[in-house]
Short mmCIF file of C-alpha atoms in Angstrom, two decimals:
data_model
loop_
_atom_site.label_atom_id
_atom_site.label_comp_id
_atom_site.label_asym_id
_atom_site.label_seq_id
_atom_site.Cartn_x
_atom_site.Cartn_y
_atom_site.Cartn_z
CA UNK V 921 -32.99 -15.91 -9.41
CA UNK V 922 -32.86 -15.01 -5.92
CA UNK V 923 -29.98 -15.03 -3.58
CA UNK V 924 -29.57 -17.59 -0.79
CA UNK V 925 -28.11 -16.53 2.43
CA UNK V 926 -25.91 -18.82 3.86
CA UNK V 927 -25.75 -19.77 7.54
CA UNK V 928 -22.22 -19.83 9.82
CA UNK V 929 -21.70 -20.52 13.80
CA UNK V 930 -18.39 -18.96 14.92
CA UNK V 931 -16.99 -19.21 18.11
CA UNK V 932 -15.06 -16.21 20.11
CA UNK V 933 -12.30 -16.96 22.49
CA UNK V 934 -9.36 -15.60 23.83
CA UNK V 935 -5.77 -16.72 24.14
CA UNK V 936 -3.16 -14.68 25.50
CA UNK V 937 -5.42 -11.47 25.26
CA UNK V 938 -6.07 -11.85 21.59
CA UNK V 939 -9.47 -13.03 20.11
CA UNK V 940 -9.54 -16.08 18.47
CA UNK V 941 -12.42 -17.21 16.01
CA UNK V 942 -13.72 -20.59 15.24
CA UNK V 943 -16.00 -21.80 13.02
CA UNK V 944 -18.31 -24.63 13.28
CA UNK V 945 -20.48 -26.68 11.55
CA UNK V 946 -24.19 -26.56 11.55
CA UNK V 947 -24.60 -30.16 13.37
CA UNK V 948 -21.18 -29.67 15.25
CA UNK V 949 -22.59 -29.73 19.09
CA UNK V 950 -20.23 -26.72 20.53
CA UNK V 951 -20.36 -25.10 24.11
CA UNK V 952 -19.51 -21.17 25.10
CA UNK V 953 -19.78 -18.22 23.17
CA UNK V 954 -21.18 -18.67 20.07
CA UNK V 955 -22.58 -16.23 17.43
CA UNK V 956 -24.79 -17.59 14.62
CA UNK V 957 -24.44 -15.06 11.41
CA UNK V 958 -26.43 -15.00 8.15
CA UNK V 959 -25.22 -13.79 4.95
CA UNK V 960 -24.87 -13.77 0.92
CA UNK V 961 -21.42 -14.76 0.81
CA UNK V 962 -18.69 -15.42 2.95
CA UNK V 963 -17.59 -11.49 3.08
CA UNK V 964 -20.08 -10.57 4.31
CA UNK V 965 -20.11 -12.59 6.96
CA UNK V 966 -16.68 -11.69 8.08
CA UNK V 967 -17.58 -8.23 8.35
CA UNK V 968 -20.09 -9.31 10.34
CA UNK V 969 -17.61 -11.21 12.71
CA UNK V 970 -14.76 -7.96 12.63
CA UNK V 971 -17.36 -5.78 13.47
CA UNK V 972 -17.92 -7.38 16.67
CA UNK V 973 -14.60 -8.58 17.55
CA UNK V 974 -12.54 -5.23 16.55
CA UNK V 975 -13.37 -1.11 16.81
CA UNK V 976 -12.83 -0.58 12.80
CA UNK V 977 -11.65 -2.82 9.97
CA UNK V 978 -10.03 -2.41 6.17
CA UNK V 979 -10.74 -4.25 3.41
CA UNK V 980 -9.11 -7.62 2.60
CA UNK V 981 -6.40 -6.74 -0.09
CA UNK V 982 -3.64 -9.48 -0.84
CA UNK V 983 -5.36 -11.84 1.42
CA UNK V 984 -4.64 -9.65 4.51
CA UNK V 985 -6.90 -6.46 6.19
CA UNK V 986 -6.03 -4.05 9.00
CA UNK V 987 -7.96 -3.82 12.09
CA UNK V 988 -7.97 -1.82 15.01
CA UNK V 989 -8.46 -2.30 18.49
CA UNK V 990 -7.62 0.49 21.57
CA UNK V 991 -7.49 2.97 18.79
CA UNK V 992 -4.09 1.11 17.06
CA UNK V 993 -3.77 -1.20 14.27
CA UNK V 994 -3.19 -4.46 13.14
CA UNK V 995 -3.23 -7.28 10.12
CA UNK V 996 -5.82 -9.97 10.27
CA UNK V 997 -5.42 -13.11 7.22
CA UNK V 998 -7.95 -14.46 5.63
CA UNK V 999 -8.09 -17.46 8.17
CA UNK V 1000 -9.27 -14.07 10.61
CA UNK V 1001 -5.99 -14.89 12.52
CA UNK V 1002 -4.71 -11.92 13.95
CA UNK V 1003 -1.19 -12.11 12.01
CA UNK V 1004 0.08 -8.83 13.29
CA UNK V 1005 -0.66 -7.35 16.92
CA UNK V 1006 -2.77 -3.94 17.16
CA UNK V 1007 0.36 -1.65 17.93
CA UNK V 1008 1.03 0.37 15.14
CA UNK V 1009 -1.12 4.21 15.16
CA UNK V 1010 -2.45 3.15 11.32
CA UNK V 1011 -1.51 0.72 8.75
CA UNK V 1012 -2.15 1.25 4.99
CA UNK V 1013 -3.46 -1.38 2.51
CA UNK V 1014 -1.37 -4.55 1.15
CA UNK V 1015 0.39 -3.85 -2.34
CA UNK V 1016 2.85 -6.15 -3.99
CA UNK V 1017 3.13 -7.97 -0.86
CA UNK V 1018 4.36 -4.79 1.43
CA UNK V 1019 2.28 -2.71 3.61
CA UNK V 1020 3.20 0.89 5.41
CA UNK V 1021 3.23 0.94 9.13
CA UNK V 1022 2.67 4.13 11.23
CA UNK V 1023 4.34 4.41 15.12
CA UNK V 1024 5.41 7.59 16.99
CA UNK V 1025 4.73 9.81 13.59
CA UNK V 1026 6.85 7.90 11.43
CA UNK V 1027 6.41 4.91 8.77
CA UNK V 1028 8.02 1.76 7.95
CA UNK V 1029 7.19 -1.48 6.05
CA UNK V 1030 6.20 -4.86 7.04
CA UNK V 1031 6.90 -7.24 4.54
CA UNK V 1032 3.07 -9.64 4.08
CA UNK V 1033 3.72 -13.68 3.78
CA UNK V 1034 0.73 -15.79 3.22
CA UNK V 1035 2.22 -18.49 4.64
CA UNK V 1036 3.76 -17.29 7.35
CA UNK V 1037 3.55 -14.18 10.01
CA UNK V 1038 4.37 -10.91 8.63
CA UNK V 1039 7.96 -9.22 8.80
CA UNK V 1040 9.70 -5.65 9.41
CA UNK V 1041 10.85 -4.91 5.90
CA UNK V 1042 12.44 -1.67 6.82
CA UNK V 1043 13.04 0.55 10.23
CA UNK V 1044 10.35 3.16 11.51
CA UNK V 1045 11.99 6.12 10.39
CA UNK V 1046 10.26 8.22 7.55
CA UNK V 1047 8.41 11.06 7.53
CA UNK V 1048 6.03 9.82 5.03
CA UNK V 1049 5.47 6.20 3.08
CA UNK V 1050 3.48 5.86 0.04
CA UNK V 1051 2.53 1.99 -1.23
CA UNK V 1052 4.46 -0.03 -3.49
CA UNK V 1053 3.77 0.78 -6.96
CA UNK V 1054 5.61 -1.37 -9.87
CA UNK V 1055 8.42 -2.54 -7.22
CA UNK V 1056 9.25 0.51 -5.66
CA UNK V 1057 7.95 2.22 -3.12
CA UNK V 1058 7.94 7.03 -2.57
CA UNK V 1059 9.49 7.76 0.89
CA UNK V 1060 9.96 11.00 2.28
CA UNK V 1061 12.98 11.70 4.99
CA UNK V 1062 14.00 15.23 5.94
CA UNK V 1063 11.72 16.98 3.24
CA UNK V 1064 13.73 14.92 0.63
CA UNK V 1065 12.12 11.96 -1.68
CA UNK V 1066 13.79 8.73 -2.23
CA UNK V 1067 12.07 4.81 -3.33
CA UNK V 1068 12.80 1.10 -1.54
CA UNK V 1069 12.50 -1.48 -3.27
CA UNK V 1070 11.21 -5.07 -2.65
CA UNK V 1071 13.95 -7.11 -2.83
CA UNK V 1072 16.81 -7.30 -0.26
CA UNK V 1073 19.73 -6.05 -2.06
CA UNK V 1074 17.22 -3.14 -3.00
CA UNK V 1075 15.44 -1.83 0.11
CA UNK V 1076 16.53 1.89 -0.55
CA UNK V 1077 17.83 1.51 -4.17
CA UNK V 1078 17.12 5.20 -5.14
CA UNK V 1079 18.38 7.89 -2.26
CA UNK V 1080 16.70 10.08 -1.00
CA UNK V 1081 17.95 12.92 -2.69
CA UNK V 1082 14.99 14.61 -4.48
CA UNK V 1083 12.99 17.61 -3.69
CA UNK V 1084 9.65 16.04 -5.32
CA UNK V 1085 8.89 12.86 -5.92
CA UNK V 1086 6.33 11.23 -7.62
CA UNK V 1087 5.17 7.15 -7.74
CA UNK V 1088 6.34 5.22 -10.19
CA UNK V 1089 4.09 4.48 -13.61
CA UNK V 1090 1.79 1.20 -13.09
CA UNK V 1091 2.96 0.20 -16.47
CA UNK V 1092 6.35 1.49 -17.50
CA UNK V 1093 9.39 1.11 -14.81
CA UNK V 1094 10.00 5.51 -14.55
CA UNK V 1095 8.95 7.88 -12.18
CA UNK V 1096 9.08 11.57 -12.15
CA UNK V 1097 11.31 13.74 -10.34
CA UNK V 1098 12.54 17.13 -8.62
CA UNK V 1099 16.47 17.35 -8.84
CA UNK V 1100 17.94 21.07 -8.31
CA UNK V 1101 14.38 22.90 -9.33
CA UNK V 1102 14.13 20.78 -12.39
CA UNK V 1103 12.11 17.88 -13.04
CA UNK V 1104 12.58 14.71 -14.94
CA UNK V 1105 12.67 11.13 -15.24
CA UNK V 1106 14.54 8.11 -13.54
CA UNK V 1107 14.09 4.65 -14.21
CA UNK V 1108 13.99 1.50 -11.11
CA UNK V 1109 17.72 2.34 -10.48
CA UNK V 1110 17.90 5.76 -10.40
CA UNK V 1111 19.14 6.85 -13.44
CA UNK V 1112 18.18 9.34 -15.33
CA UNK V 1113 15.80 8.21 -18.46
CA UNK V 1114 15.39 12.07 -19.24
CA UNK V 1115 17.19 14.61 -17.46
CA UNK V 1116 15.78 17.11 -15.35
CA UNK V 1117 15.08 20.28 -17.56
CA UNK V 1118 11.82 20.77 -16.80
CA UNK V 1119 10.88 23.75 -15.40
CA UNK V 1120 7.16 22.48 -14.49
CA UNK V 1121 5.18 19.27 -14.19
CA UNK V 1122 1.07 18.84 -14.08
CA UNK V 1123 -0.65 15.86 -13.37
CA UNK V 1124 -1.35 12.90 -16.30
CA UNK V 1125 -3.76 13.09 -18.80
CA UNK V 1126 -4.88 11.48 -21.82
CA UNK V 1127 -3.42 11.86 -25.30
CA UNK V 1128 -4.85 9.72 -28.37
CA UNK V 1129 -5.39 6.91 -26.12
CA UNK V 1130 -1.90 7.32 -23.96
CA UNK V 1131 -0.87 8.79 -20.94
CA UNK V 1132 1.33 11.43 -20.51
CA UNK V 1133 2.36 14.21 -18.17
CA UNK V 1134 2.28 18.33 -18.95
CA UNK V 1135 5.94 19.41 -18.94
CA UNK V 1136 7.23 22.97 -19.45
CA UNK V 1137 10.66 24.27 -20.75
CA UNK V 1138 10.98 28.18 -21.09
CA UNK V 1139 6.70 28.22 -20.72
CA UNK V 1140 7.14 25.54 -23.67
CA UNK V 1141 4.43 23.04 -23.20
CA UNK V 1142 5.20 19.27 -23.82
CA UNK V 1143 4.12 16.05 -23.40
CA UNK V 1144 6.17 13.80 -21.75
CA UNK V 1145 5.16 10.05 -21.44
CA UNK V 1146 5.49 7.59 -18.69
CA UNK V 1147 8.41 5.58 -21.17
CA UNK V 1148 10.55 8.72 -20.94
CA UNK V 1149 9.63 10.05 -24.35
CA UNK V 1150 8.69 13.83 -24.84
CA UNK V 1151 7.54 15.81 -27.68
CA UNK V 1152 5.63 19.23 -27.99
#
């Protein structure tokens, strides 16, 4: 069965220098500005509408997308209401209801609100930021690791502290780390699940349907799983 396309008139205005969109109905008798777009589905008509309105758009992830206008970056809802102002040098993609947040060369963390206008979650002040993962979030400050976390008492529950740092598992609550040339494994507070005697660490694999990480001890190999359990 073939596809329809569907039909939408949107409107394109400005107030207080930023655009503002409007959609109308087909038999709604409008004046100014208006673009008349044709699509498959509703996406695709709002890429249609970013891609006139802004230089470069994201995806929509969590109900929000970044876009960018003058070569800096901004949040946009689903409504296509410009949430969050084009000011920031790059923005990264929503997850668990945070997104990173790039100005001068260093990151922060806007906290994303359906329901309301986005807020600063943390200061501008790390080197790097990688995305929340499982309620906690990889900073870097002063070539040292450390996590946030996303609740207020929590912002930077685990100091930053280690020399390698790595995100924590979508599934189990541990992450591995780099204490003192070792590497091993802390859990959402910071404590250690296994302690760091490991005198390597590879990337994940697969294991009899499991995931698990190469460790080595004394060029011992062993497996060592994202619940803190190891075995050769």
């Amino acid at each position: 069965m073939a596809r329809e396309k569907i039909t939408m008139r949107v409107g394109i205005t400005s107030r207080n220098g930023f655009p503002v969109i409007k959609t109308y109905g087909s038999k709604e008798q409008v004046s100014g500005f208006v673009l008349e777009l044709e699509g498959y589905d509703i996406s695709e008509i709002a890429d249609q509408i970013l891609d006139y309105v802004y230089e470069s758009h994201g995806s929509f992830r969590e109900g929000f997308a970044g876009v960018c206008r003058g070569r800096l970056w901004g949040f946009i809802n689903l409504g296509l209401t410009e949430v969050v102002e084009p000011k920031y040098e790059s923005v990264g993609s929503v997850s668990e209801g945070f997104a990173t947040i790039q100005k001068e060369g260093k990151y922060g963390y806007l906290k994303m609100r359906e329901q309301a206008y986005p807020t600063k979650w943390t200061d501008i002040q790390y080197d790097d930021a990688n995305s929340f993962c499982n309620g906690r979030a990889r900073v870097k400050k002063d070539e040292l690791y450390g996590y946030i976390g996303d609740s207020y008492d929590s912002k930077e529950v685990i100091p930053i502290i280690f020399e390698e740092a790595y995100d924590f598992d979508h599934t189990y609550p541990y992450a591995v780390v780099k204490e003192n040339g070792k590497y091993g494994v802390i859990d959402k507070s910071g404590d250690w699940v296994v302690d760091p005697i490991f005198d390597e660490y590879y990337t994940s694999s697969q294991r009899e349907g499991s995931s698990y990480y190469n460790a080595v001890i004394d060029d011992r190999l062993y497996y060592l799983y994202p619940n803190g359990h190891y075995e050769e």
